[in-house]
mmCIF file of C-alpha atoms and ligand atoms in Angstrom:
data_model
loop_
_atom_site.group_PDB
_atom_site.id
_atom_site.type_symbol
_atom_site.label_atom_id
_atom_site.label_comp_id
_atom_site.label_asym_id
_atom_site.label_seq_id
_atom_site.Cartn_x
_atom_site.Cartn_y
_atom_site.Cartn_z
ATOM 1 C CA MET G 26 -5.421 -9.943 -16.735
ATOM 2 C CA PRO G 27 -5.772 -10.958 -13.258
ATOM 3 C CA THR G 28 -7.361 -14.270 -13.131
ATOM 4 C CA GLU G 29 -10.805 -15.133 -10.762
ATOM 5 C CA GLY G 30 -8.700 -14.965 -7.249
ATOM 6 C CA LYS G 31 -4.912 -15.459 -8.161
ATOM 7 C CA PRO G 32 -3.047 -12.339 -9.350
ATOM 8 C CA PRO G 33 -0.312 -13.141 -12.325
ATOM 9 C CA VAL G 34 3.051 -13.616 -10.055
ATOM 10 C CA VAL G 35 6.333 -14.668 -10.828
ATOM 11 C CA PRO G 36 8.622 -16.675 -8.707
ATOM 12 C CA LEU G 37 11.439 -14.895 -6.688
ATOM 13 C CA PHE G 38 13.715 -16.438 -3.884
ATOM 14 C CA GLY G 39 10.936 -19.113 -2.886
ATOM 15 C CA LEU G 40 7.495 -16.343 -3.554
ATOM 16 C CA SER G 41 5.663 -15.547 -5.445
ATOM 17 C CA PHE G 42 5.556 -12.032 -5.601
ATOM 18 C CA ALA G 43 1.974 -10.736 -7.404
ATOM 19 C CA ALA G 44 3.286 -8.725 -10.328
ATOM 20 C CA LEU G 45 1.029 -5.956 -10.143
ATOM 21 C CA SER G 46 1.485 -2.600 -9.962
ATOM 22 C CA LEU G 47 0.906 -0.469 -6.381
ATOM 23 C CA GLU G 48 -2.791 0.193 -8.197
ATOM 24 C CA ALA G 49 -3.034 -2.951 -10.032
ATOM 25 C CA ALA G 50 -2.878 -4.522 -6.829
ATOM 26 C CA ALA G 51 -5.013 -2.207 -4.782
ATOM 27 C CA ASP G 52 -7.232 -2.969 -7.621
ATOM 28 C CA PHE G 53 -7.674 -6.946 -6.884
ATOM 29 C CA LEU G 54 -7.656 -6.783 -2.987
ATOM 30 C CA ALA G 55 -10.118 -4.923 -2.816
ATOM 31 C CA LYS G 56 -12.146 -6.587 -5.670
ATOM 32 C CA GLU G 57 -11.509 -10.181 -3.969
ATOM 33 C CA ALA G 58 -11.553 -8.799 -0.432
ATOM 34 C CA ALA G 59 -15.393 -7.941 -1.726
ATOM 35 C CA THR G 60 -16.138 -10.955 -2.816
ATOM 36 C CA ARG G 61 -15.277 -12.647 0.312
ATOM 37 C CA ARG G 62 -16.871 -10.165 2.734
ATOM 38 C CA THR G 63 -20.237 -10.505 0.593
ATOM 39 C CA ALA G 64 -20.027 -14.732 0.853
ATOM 40 C CA GLY G 65 -18.968 -14.797 4.422
ATOM 41 C CA THR G 66 -15.578 -16.736 3.847
ATOM 42 C CA ALA G 67 -13.964 -17.702 7.041
ATOM 43 C CA GLY G 68 -9.951 -16.424 7.582
ATOM 44 C CA PRO G 69 -9.593 -13.239 5.158
ATOM 45 C CA LEU G 70 -7.023 -12.862 3.056
ATOM 46 C CA PHE G 71 -3.576 -13.138 3.803
ATOM 47 C CA VAL G 72 -1.112 -10.375 2.230
ATOM 48 C CA ALA G 73 2.589 -10.503 2.372
ATOM 49 C CA THR G 74 4.713 -7.108 1.543
ATOM 50 C CA VAL G 75 8.261 -8.761 0.911
ATOM 51 C CA ASN G 76 11.457 -6.592 0.777
ATOM 52 C CA ALA G 77 14.795 -7.828 0.701
ATOM 53 C CA GLU G 78 15.926 -7.977 3.929
ATOM 54 C CA MET G 79 12.650 -10.267 4.504
ATOM 55 C CA LEU G 80 13.660 -12.440 1.720
ATOM 56 C CA ILE G 81 17.083 -12.520 3.333
ATOM 57 C CA ARG G 82 15.635 -13.387 6.793
ATOM 58 C CA ALA G 83 13.515 -15.914 5.522
ATOM 59 C CA ARG G 84 16.603 -17.926 3.099
ATOM 60 C CA GLU G 85 17.949 -18.319 7.076
ATOM 61 C CA ASP G 86 14.671 -19.687 9.026
ATOM 62 C CA ALA G 87 12.009 -22.278 7.291
ATOM 63 C CA GLN G 88 9.637 -21.233 9.962
ATOM 64 C CA VAL G 89 9.838 -17.174 8.285
ATOM 65 C CA LEU G 90 9.738 -19.115 4.944
ATOM 66 C CA SER G 91 6.620 -20.809 6.662
ATOM 67 C CA VAL G 92 4.543 -17.749 7.026
ATOM 68 C CA LEU G 93 5.454 -16.099 4.329
ATOM 69 C CA ARG G 94 4.157 -19.078 2.260
ATOM 70 C CA GLN G 95 1.009 -18.614 3.481
ATOM 71 C CA ALA G 96 0.742 -15.836 1.999
ATOM 72 C CA ASP G 97 -2.427 -15.955 -0.541
ATOM 73 C CA VAL G 98 -0.634 -12.074 -2.576
ATOM 74 C CA VAL G 99 2.765 -11.501 -1.430
ATOM 75 C CA VAL G 100 4.260 -7.741 -3.401
ATOM 76 C CA ALA G 101 7.668 -6.564 -3.750
ATOM 77 C CA ASP G 102 8.105 -3.783 -0.640
ATOM 78 C CA GLY G 103 11.414 -2.906 -1.843
ATOM 79 C CA ILE G 104 13.852 -1.803 -4.843
ATOM 80 C CA GLY G 105 15.976 -4.387 -3.671
ATOM 81 C CA VAL G 106 12.903 -6.936 -4.870
ATOM 82 C CA VAL G 107 12.367 -5.516 -8.541
ATOM 83 C CA LEU G 108 16.188 -4.734 -9.419
ATOM 84 C CA ALA G 109 16.752 -8.770 -8.480
ATOM 85 C CA ALA G 110 13.533 -9.473 -10.745
ATOM 86 C CA ARG G 111 15.331 -7.314 -13.715
ATOM 87 C CA LEU G 112 18.045 -8.708 -13.108
ATOM 88 C CA LEU G 113 17.116 -12.747 -13.577
ATOM 89 C CA ASP G 114 14.777 -11.870 -16.598
ATOM 90 C CA ARG G 115 11.580 -11.587 -14.121
ATOM 91 C CA PRO G 116 10.402 -7.886 -14.649
ATOM 92 C CA LEU G 117 8.321 -7.014 -11.695
ATOM 93 C CA PRO G 118 6.059 -3.463 -12.836
ATOM 94 C CA GLY G 119 7.489 -1.194 -9.802
ATOM 95 C CA ARG G 120 8.040 -2.231 -6.350
ATOM 96 C CA VAL G 121 4.791 -1.682 -3.990
ATOM 97 C CA ALA G 122 5.839 -0.370 -0.420
ATOM 98 C CA GLY G 123 3.168 -1.694 2.035
ATOM 99 C CA ILE G 124 1.847 1.499 3.105
ATOM 100 C CA ASP G 125 1.145 2.529 0.033
ATOM 101 C CA LEU G 126 -0.859 -0.198 -0.743
ATOM 102 C CA MET G 127 -1.948 0.821 2.651
ATOM 103 C CA GLU G 128 -2.769 3.988 1.054
ATOM 104 C CA ALA G 129 -4.989 3.171 -1.677
ATOM 105 C CA LEU G 130 -7.295 0.059 0.302
ATOM 106 C CA LEU G 131 -7.471 3.454 2.907
ATOM 107 C CA GLU G 132 -9.670 4.861 0.159
ATOM 108 C CA ARG G 133 -11.730 1.924 -1.304
ATOM 109 C CA ALA G 134 -12.331 1.546 1.927
ATOM 110 C CA ALA G 135 -13.979 5.266 2.931
ATOM 111 C CA ALA G 136 -15.568 5.456 -1.252
ATOM 112 C CA ALA G 137 -17.344 1.927 -0.353
ATOM 113 C CA GLY G 138 -18.434 1.836 3.618
ATOM 114 C CA TRP G 139 -15.715 -0.161 4.472
ATOM 115 C CA PRO G 140 -15.037 -0.642 7.919
ATOM 116 C CA VAL G 141 -11.237 -0.656 8.915
ATOM 117 C CA PHE G 142 -9.023 -2.487 11.464
ATOM 118 C CA PHE G 143 -5.853 -1.415 12.556
ATOM 119 C CA LEU G 144 -3.628 -2.972 14.865
ATOM 120 C CA GLY G 145 -0.108 -2.114 16.093
ATOM 121 C CA ALA G 146 2.157 0.626 16.932
ATOM 122 C CA ARG G 147 3.176 2.536 20.748
ATOM 123 C CA PRO G 148 -0.140 3.107 22.809
ATOM 124 C CA GLU G 149 0.389 6.918 22.209
ATOM 125 C CA VAL G 150 1.529 7.188 18.638
ATOM 126 C CA LEU G 151 -2.063 4.824 17.297
ATOM 127 C CA PRO G 152 -4.216 7.705 18.295
ATOM 128 C CA ARG G 153 -2.592 9.900 16.210
ATOM 129 C CA ALA G 154 -2.143 8.124 13.306
ATOM 130 C CA MET G 155 -5.933 7.054 13.615
ATOM 131 C CA ALA G 156 -6.790 10.890 13.994
ATOM 132 C CA ALA G 157 -4.340 11.506 10.394
ATOM 133 C CA VAL G 158 -6.571 9.190 8.803
ATOM 134 C CA ARG G 159 -9.802 10.209 9.653
ATOM 135 C CA ARG G 160 -8.616 14.096 8.334
ATOM 136 C CA ARG G 161 -7.792 13.082 5.394
ATOM 137 C CA HIS G 162 -11.679 10.102 5.017
ATOM 138 C CA PRO G 163 -14.047 11.682 7.097
ATOM 139 C CA GLU G 164 -16.345 8.852 6.410
ATOM 140 C CA LEU G 165 -13.872 6.526 7.258
ATOM 141 C CA VAL G 166 -15.756 3.902 9.681
ATOM 142 C CA LEU G 167 -11.782 2.710 11.275
ATOM 143 C CA ASP G 168 -11.084 1.079 14.629
ATOM 144 C CA GLY G 169 -7.919 0.499 16.594
ATOM 145 C CA HIS G 170 -5.224 -0.917 18.915
ATOM 146 C CA HIS G 171 -1.801 -0.357 20.204
ATOM 147 C CA GLY G 172 0.323 -3.191 19.167
ATOM 148 C CA TYR G 173 2.414 -3.238 23.020
ATOM 149 C CA PHE G 174 -0.846 -5.931 24.234
ATOM 150 C CA THR G 175 0.337 -9.252 27.282
ATOM 151 C CA PRO G 176 -0.667 -12.094 25.836
ATOM 152 C CA GLU G 177 -2.784 -12.245 28.263
ATOM 153 C CA GLU G 178 -4.695 -9.456 26.266
ATOM 154 C CA GLU G 179 -4.196 -10.607 23.060
ATOM 155 C CA ALA G 180 -7.281 -13.245 23.963
ATOM 156 C CA ALA G 181 -9.664 -9.365 24.392
ATOM 157 C CA VAL G 182 -7.644 -7.745 20.953
ATOM 158 C CA LEU G 183 -9.184 -10.392 18.877
ATOM 159 C CA GLU G 184 -12.636 -10.168 20.390
ATOM 160 C CA GLN G 185 -12.133 -6.524 19.656
ATOM 161 C CA ILE G 186 -11.170 -7.526 16.804
ATOM 162 C CA ALA G 187 -14.478 -9.848 15.463
ATOM 163 C CA ALA G 188 -16.913 -7.699 16.748
ATOM 164 C CA PHE G 189 -15.669 -5.733 14.540
ATOM 165 C CA ARG G 190 -15.562 -7.666 11.457
ATOM 166 C CA PRO G 191 -13.341 -5.296 9.823
ATOM 167 C CA ALA G 192 -12.755 -5.683 5.846
ATOM 168 C CA PHE G 193 -9.446 -4.838 5.691
ATOM 169 C CA LEU G 194 -7.603 -5.928 9.054
ATOM 170 C CA PHE G 195 -3.734 -3.719 8.718
ATOM 171 C CA VAL G 196 -1.237 -5.906 10.876
ATOM 172 C CA GLY G 197 1.852 -2.654 11.855
ATOM 173 C CA LEU G 198 3.608 -4.814 14.582
ATOM 174 C CA GLY G 199 6.912 -5.688 12.281
ATOM 175 C CA ALA G 200 8.014 -7.910 10.090
ATOM 176 C CA PRO G 201 8.116 -11.620 10.643
ATOM 177 C CA ARG G 202 6.084 -11.188 14.477
ATOM 178 C CA GLN G 203 2.974 -9.599 12.646
ATOM 179 C CA GLU G 204 2.972 -11.977 9.501
ATOM 180 C CA ALA G 205 3.232 -14.846 12.594
ATOM 181 C CA TRP G 206 0.624 -12.708 14.304
ATOM 182 C CA ILE G 207 -2.219 -12.977 10.565
ATOM 183 C CA ALA G 208 -1.499 -16.528 10.250
ATOM 184 C CA ARG G 209 -1.241 -17.483 14.206
ATOM 185 C CA HIS G 210 -4.877 -16.017 14.404
ATOM 186 C CA ARG G 211 -6.065 -16.635 10.809
ATOM 187 C CA PRO G 212 -8.729 -19.298 11.089
ATOM 188 C CA ARG G 213 -10.982 -16.247 14.092
ATOM 189 C CA LEU G 214 -9.981 -12.944 12.420
ATOM 190 C CA SER G 215 -13.599 -11.799 11.027
ATOM 191 C CA ALA G 216 -11.878 -9.411 8.963
ATOM 192 C CA ALA G 217 -11.570 -9.291 5.049
ATOM 193 C CA LEU G 218 -7.992 -9.054 4.420
ATOM 194 C CA ALA G 219 -4.954 -9.087 6.642
ATOM 195 C CA MET G 220 -1.741 -7.509 5.805
ATOM 196 C CA GLY G 221 0.808 -6.488 8.012
ATOM 197 C CA VAL G 222 2.464 -2.721 7.960
ATOM 198 C CA GLY G 223 5.759 -2.512 9.338
ATOM 199 C CA GLY G 224 5.742 1.331 10.777
ATOM 200 C CA SER G 225 3.116 2.731 8.778
ATOM 201 C CA PHE G 226 1.233 3.491 12.692
ATOM 202 C CA ASP G 227 4.399 5.594 13.030
ATOM 203 C CA VAL G 228 4.196 7.191 10.003
ATOM 204 C CA LEU G 229 0.867 8.445 9.583
ATOM 205 C CA GLY G 230 1.136 9.408 13.062
ATOM 206 C CA GLY G 231 3.874 11.825 12.535
ATOM 207 C CA ALA G 232 6.157 9.676 14.596
ATOM 208 C CA VAL G 233 8.950 8.702 11.884
ATOM 209 C CA ARG G 234 8.664 10.425 8.068
ATOM 210 C CA ARG G 235 9.268 9.668 5.369
ATOM 211 C CA ALA G 236 11.736 9.941 2.558
ATOM 212 C CA PRO G 237 10.271 13.122 -0.031
ATOM 213 C CA LEU G 238 9.142 11.135 -3.100
ATOM 214 C CA ARG G 239 12.208 12.703 -5.289
ATOM 215 C CA TRP G 240 13.971 9.752 -2.885
ATOM 216 C CA GLN G 241 11.313 7.706 -3.173
ATOM 217 C CA ARG G 242 11.761 7.879 -6.974
ATOM 218 C CA LEU G 243 14.820 7.389 -7.390
ATOM 219 C CA GLY G 244 14.996 4.192 -5.669
ATOM 220 C CA LEU G 245 16.598 5.207 -2.509
ATOM 221 C CA GLU G 246 13.664 4.901 0.423
ATOM 222 C CA TRP G 247 15.747 2.392 2.049
ATOM 223 C CA LEU G 248 18.520 5.304 2.533
ATOM 224 C CA TRP G 249 16.134 8.065 3.532
ATOM 225 C CA ARG G 250 15.453 5.253 6.471
ATOM 226 C CA LEU G 251 18.850 4.374 7.602
ATOM 227 C CA LYS G 252 19.624 8.407 7.699
ATOM 228 C CA GLU G 253 15.929 8.119 9.736
ATOM 229 C CA GLU G 254 16.614 5.384 11.746
ATOM 230 C CA PRO G 255 20.413 4.330 12.074
ATOM 231 C CA TRP G 256 20.085 1.535 14.597
ATOM 232 C CA ARG G 257 18.522 -0.138 11.310
ATOM 233 C CA ALA G 258 22.112 -0.066 10.038
ATOM 234 C CA ARG G 259 22.748 -3.826 11.301
ATOM 235 C CA ARG G 260 19.341 -5.041 9.644
ATOM 236 C CA MET G 261 20.071 -2.844 7.061
ATOM 237 C CA ALA G 262 23.279 -5.533 6.303
ATOM 238 C CA THR G 263 21.563 -8.154 4.891
ATOM 239 C CA LEU G 264 20.472 -5.665 2.312
ATOM 240 C CA PRO G 265 24.895 -5.751 0.027
ATOM 241 C CA ARG G 266 24.224 -9.140 1.185
ATOM 242 C CA PHE G 267 21.260 -9.923 -0.845
ATOM 243 C CA ALA G 268 22.906 -7.861 -4.188
ATOM 244 C CA LEU G 269 25.471 -10.341 -4.137
ATOM 245 C CA LEU G 270 22.839 -12.937 -3.628
ATOM 246 C CA ALA G 271 20.854 -12.580 -7.311
ATOM 247 C CA VAL G 272 24.225 -11.830 -8.594
ATOM 248 C CA ALA G 273 25.164 -14.953 -7.473
ATOM 249 C CA VAL G 274 21.634 -15.911 -8.344
ATOM 250 C CA ARG G 275 22.148 -14.894 -12.397
ATOM 251 C CA LEU G 276 25.211 -16.046 -12.312
ATOM 252 C CA GLY G 277 24.386 -19.599 -11.058
ATOM 253 C CA LEU G 278 26.446 -19.943 -8.742
ATOM 254 C CA ALA G 279 24.262 -20.597 -6.362
ATOM 255 C CA ARG G 280 20.764 -21.331 -5.849
ATOM 256 C CA GLU G 281 17.438 -19.837 -5.807
ATOM 257 C CA GLU G 282 14.808 -21.348 -3.635
ATOM 258 C CA PRO G 283 16.180 -21.368 0.118
ATOM 259 C CA GLY G 284 16.981 -24.987 1.536
ATOM 260 C CA ARG G 285 20.139 -26.267 2.647
ATOM 261 C CA GLY G 286 23.248 -25.564 0.870
ATOM 262 C CA SER G 287 22.183 -22.198 -0.327
ATOM 263 C CA LEU G 288 24.161 -18.770 -0.100
HETATM 264 N N1 UDP U 152 5.855 -2.443 17.303
HETATM 265 C C1 UDP U 152 3.795 -3.431 17.804
HETATM 266 N N2 UDP U 152 4.415 -3.967 18.963
HETATM 267 C C2 UDP U 152 5.610 -4.609 19.281
HETATM 268 C C3 UDP U 152 6.929 -4.571 18.749
HETATM 269 C C4 UDP U 152 5.867 -3.287 17.051
HETATM 270 O O1 UDP U 152 3.140 -2.585 17.501
HETATM 271 O O2 UDP U 152 5.691 -5.449 20.238
HETATM 272 C C5 UDP U 152 5.198 -1.430 16.061
HETATM 273 C C6 UDP U 152 6.074 -0.276 16.329
HETATM 274 O O3 UDP U 152 5.696 0.697 17.226
HETATM 275 C C7 UDP U 152 5.946 -0.166 15.079
HETATM 276 C C8 UDP U 152 6.893 -0.945 13.710
HETATM 277 O O4 UDP U 152 5.820 -1.840 14.993
HETATM 278 O O5 UDP U 152 5.160 0.665 14.548
HETATM 279 C C9 UDP U 152 8.009 -1.968 13.596
HETATM 280 O O6 UDP U 152 7.876 -0.959 12.911
HETATM 281 P P1 UDP U 152 9.463 -0.958 12.247
HETATM 282 O O7 UDP U 152 9.040 0.224 10.777
HETATM 283 O O8 UDP U 152 10.931 -1.671 12.682
HETATM 284 O O9 UDP U 152 8.427 -1.939 11.101
HETATM 285 P P2 UDP U 152 9.056 -2.925 9.588
HETATM 286 O O10 UDP U 152 10.420 -2.869 8.552
HETATM 287 O O11 UDP U 152 10.353 -4.098 10.908
HETATM 288 O O12 UDP U 152 8.778 -4.396 9.710
#
């Protein structure tokens, strides 16, 4: 069992991944958030969902790495990370997709009466996402703001969040921007937990279709995303690079830790 305040972790490519299944991660985070909320701890618990694409970004960009290292809990949001962990003999219990983790936390928030804030997505999509969540959890206390605010409008957004005092703040501004946003504003965020959720509001709002369960179970959600959003092809070119990197690390041909001289 995880010790109080810290989940069991597996070190991978310079980050510490929580060795927790989806349900265990949701339970752990809900408990941590509840403790913080009761204690009035300043600044939220920062959760980052990291996939292969982000690991490659973090290798190439020291700022991205530094932001991800500020996260309290990092979960493996992709089959690539799970397979790499297995290849390196440090298996993780499974994939923890950001959207699944958010949905598991929404259930717990609805049951406990904890307020939730959604920040992100296009102005016409966010209300649809919020309406979909309200249909599923009519008792949930939910507020939100779209993700296309100007730097001048940012103070008002932060104030809206502060006044609402969410237990869970989900930030869907795209990775790694959302993680940088959480890290930058953390001291002023009056939430118990803040987590980047990428395009999850697009899925909830029906703007993007998620892979059918069969594809997810086969570990092919990435292929579905490529089919649905072909403009991702360039970004997803990092996937074969990551696979190659994992093999090279396994064979002792590349350094696992990001930094100078690594692949
Ligand atoms: N987004 C936003 N503000 C911005 C840019 C993007 O709210 O200035 C939202 C966008 O509408 C989408 C999400 O961020 O809902 C990014 O989704 P994507 O699937 O690309 O996430 P990623 O895979 O990059 O984490």
